[in-house]
Amino acid sequence: MAQVRNKQVLLKNYVTGFPKESDMEIVEGSITLKVPEGSSDVVLLKNLYLSCDPYMRILMYKDTPSFTPGSPLYGFGVAKVLDSKHQDFQEGDYVWGVTGWEEYSIISSPENLFKIHHHTDVPLSYYTGILGMPGLTAYSGFFEVCGPKKGEYVFVSAAAGAVGQLVGQFAKLIGCYVVGSAGSKDKVDLLKSKFGFDEAFNYKEEHDLDAALKRYFPQGIDIYFELVGGKMLDAVLMNMRVHGRIAVCGMISQYTKEEHEGIKNTACLIYKRIRMQGFNVVDYYPLYPKFLEFLLPQIRNGEISCVEDIVGGLENGAAALVRVFNGHNIGKQVLSLMNDE
Amino acid sequence: MAQVRNKQVLLKNYVTGFPKESDMEIVEGSITLKVPEGSSDVVLLKNLYLSCDPYMRILMYKDTPSFTPGSPLYGFGVAKVLDSKHQDFQEGDYVWGVTGWEEYSIISSPENLFKIHHHTDVPLSYYTGILGMPGLTAYSGFFEVCGPKKGEYVFVSAAAGAVGQLVGQFAKLIGCYVVGSAGSKDKVDLLKSKFGFDEAFNYKEEHDLDAALKRYFPQGIDIYFELVGGKMLDAVLMNMRVHGRIAVCGMISQYTKEEHEGIKNTACLIYKRIRMQGFNVVDYYPLYPKFLEFLLPQIRNGEISCVEDIVGGLENGAAALVRVFNGHNIGKQVLSLMNDE
């Protein structure tokens, strides 16, 4: 059977510090567009959107279970099923879940693929963000891990990103006071004008994060949704209220450092009786149907919105991913393969 | 009415670094052994045992709500009621709770005093330790905060202290594997011979705490009962298992430092989905009756025991308290006033 081109984004070398475009390379492989005879539980995907996520940096370290140099990156994406030997998926289905950074992927144990029930009024790319892994992360992290109550004071870092922008909107929805931090004036404006944050600030313009937090939270913080780590976490710990909760979702400021910054204020956990909880969305997949039922109507009626930052073409994959770490993205960073021919 | 002598232990100055005996002074005041006329809700106590606890170091900082230089220290103790204008307490009652570091104390709002129902087979001093604040701390921290399950791997630091020795015994009682760390050979021997820890080690003899923990927990740690902070916490974070829990009860290694050590491995909270929870026994006082009902029979049948380190005489109060910070105490440090005349 005829083979077709399969462009791929490979990891070239393990990464130290900030990922650079040159840490990856684009190659042209080839693939037969048919699930191999005799295989079972295998699906063949045409990838449509690939999700650029902070956690992918962790998979570029040498000493963690990680991407393999010379092999394609993998991550979350949206795809169309071209062929299937798995009972849950049929040719023509749209799916989201873990796939390869390439035009076509063969997925041999698709337990991390979820069928998209066609919502023609919602962009398919949303399943890389608001309706996919980052959305469920924000939902489970905020509602399940933080246990928020109306009127509480909520702080979100990396608030303009895929997860942060949603956490802030969820918090407003239930009547919390919400402040977000981000790394540019444009992002700060977006938080206030588009996502309804009560306040927002540019952390790069604050020499004293403790003072900044005291300015926005004179009464202290009940809930901190942690996405950056390092100095921000240390400053937050000093400003938490008694019985505060910290959902530890990510630490993007640390992934690019050779040695993580030391957190000096962990004793505040005792003084303020704080619960600080790391979590991973994989533990919350069973909530996905409930999450969709909650969120789809909110998206349709405009109560909750999202901002995507879409880069087109697999050949721009490395560049798109790097944007997440230098903070050039505004909103959810997506790589679109829709126009790749 | 005649006055009697009232010896007191005063804070002389705010403390930096390790507390020294010279940071406190013993003075002789005087007191009338009668609750003043016209006052209500006031009790007069004769103090019998005073509890020397790590958290007291925190009250010696200048910049925290703290002891006042020139005034007596205060803390947990056991006392006899000499006079009372409070309906819950009668002359002759024994109580435990917050009192002054002095021979006699006037307590004007005794919401932190608890009546001791006379157990003649249990030493009164136990109400400074196993049956008092440290006991309820160990009980609530282990059972309520950690949510332990049979067969789990438990690590306790400062394990020979008032709280640690109990946590280890509770963990054994429900079928966990328990390892403790302490700061001397005698303490390590005590943990294994007296308290039934599966293993114990002297942290001062370990150059590499990460390696030590990997030796005792090749499969990782499910529950860490945190009493020391600093380097030990950093090493533990690297050795936690997925869904591990850390009850943050105290950080005695840090209280004596001008600047706390930085914890570099907080990202492990994410990778291992760890819950790290600070707590304070004050939130668990309602459990006290349930706690007594659980523990008294265990003490009587010898299933749970405790080791006390009792120093006699209020004039030795400063010396007794200092022992908690230089680690010279073996077991619960108590100051006895039973022979003070």
Coordinates of C-alpha atoms in Angstrom, one line a residue, chain A residues 58 61 233 243 248-251 255 259-264 266-267 269-271 273-280 282-283, chain B residues 58 61 233 243 248-251 255 259-264 266-267 269-271 273-280 282-283:
Chain A
I58 CA 9.7 18.4 32.2
Y61 CA 15.1 16.6 31.1
L233 CA 5.2 30.8 45.8
H243 CA -7.0 27.5 56.5
V248 CA -0.1 23.1 43.1
C249 CA -0.7 22.6 39.4
G250 CA 2.6 23.7 37.8
M251 CA 5.8 25.6 38.3
Y255 CA 11.3 24.0 34.8
E259 CA 18.4 24.0 40.2
H260 CA 15.0 25.0 41.5
E261 CA 14.8 28.1 43.8
G262 CA 14.5 27.3 47.5
I263 CA 11.2 28.1 49.2
K264 CA 11.9 29.7 52.5
T266 CA 7.1 26.7 54.2
A267 CA 6.7 27.2 58.0
L269 CA 2.0 26.1 56.3
I270 CA 2.0 25.5 60.0
Y271 CA 1.2 29.1 61.3
R273 CA -2.7 25.8 58.8
I274 CA -2.5 25.7 55.0
R275 CA -3.2 22.7 52.8
M276 CA -0.9 22.7 49.8
Q277 CA -1.8 20.0 47.4
G278 CA -0.1 18.8 44.2
F279 CA -2.4 17.2 41.7
N280 CA -2.5 15.8 38.2
V282 CA -5.2 12.1 35.3
D283 CA -6.8 11.5 38.6
Chain B
I58 CA 8.3 30.9 67.7
Y61 CA 10.7 36.2 67.9
L233 CA 11.9 18.0 54.3
H243 CA -0.6 10.3 46.5
V248 CA 3.3 19.6 58.7
C249 CA 3.3 19.8 62.5
G250 CA 6.5 21.6 63.3
M251 CA 9.9 22.6 61.9
Y255 CA 13.0 28.0 64.5
E259 CA 16.6 32.8 57.8
H260 CA 14.9 29.5 57.0
E261 CA 16.5 27.1 54.6
G262 CA 15.1 27.0 51.1
I263 CA 13.2 23.9 50.1
K264 CA 14.1 23.1 46.5
T266 CA 8.5 21.5 46.0
A267 CA 7.9 20.5 42.4
L269 CA 4.3 17.9 45.1
I270 CA 3.1 18.0 41.5
Y271 CA 5.0 14.9 40.1
R273 CA 0.5 14.5 43.6
I274 CA 1.3 15.0 47.3
R275 CA -0.9 16.7 49.9
M276 CA 1.2 18.7 52.3
Q277 CA -0.9 20.1 55.1
G278 CA -0.1 22.3 58.0
F279 CA -2.2 21.9 61.0
N280 CA -2.7 23.1 64.6
V282 CA -6.5 24.0 68.3
D283 CA -8.7 22.9 65.3

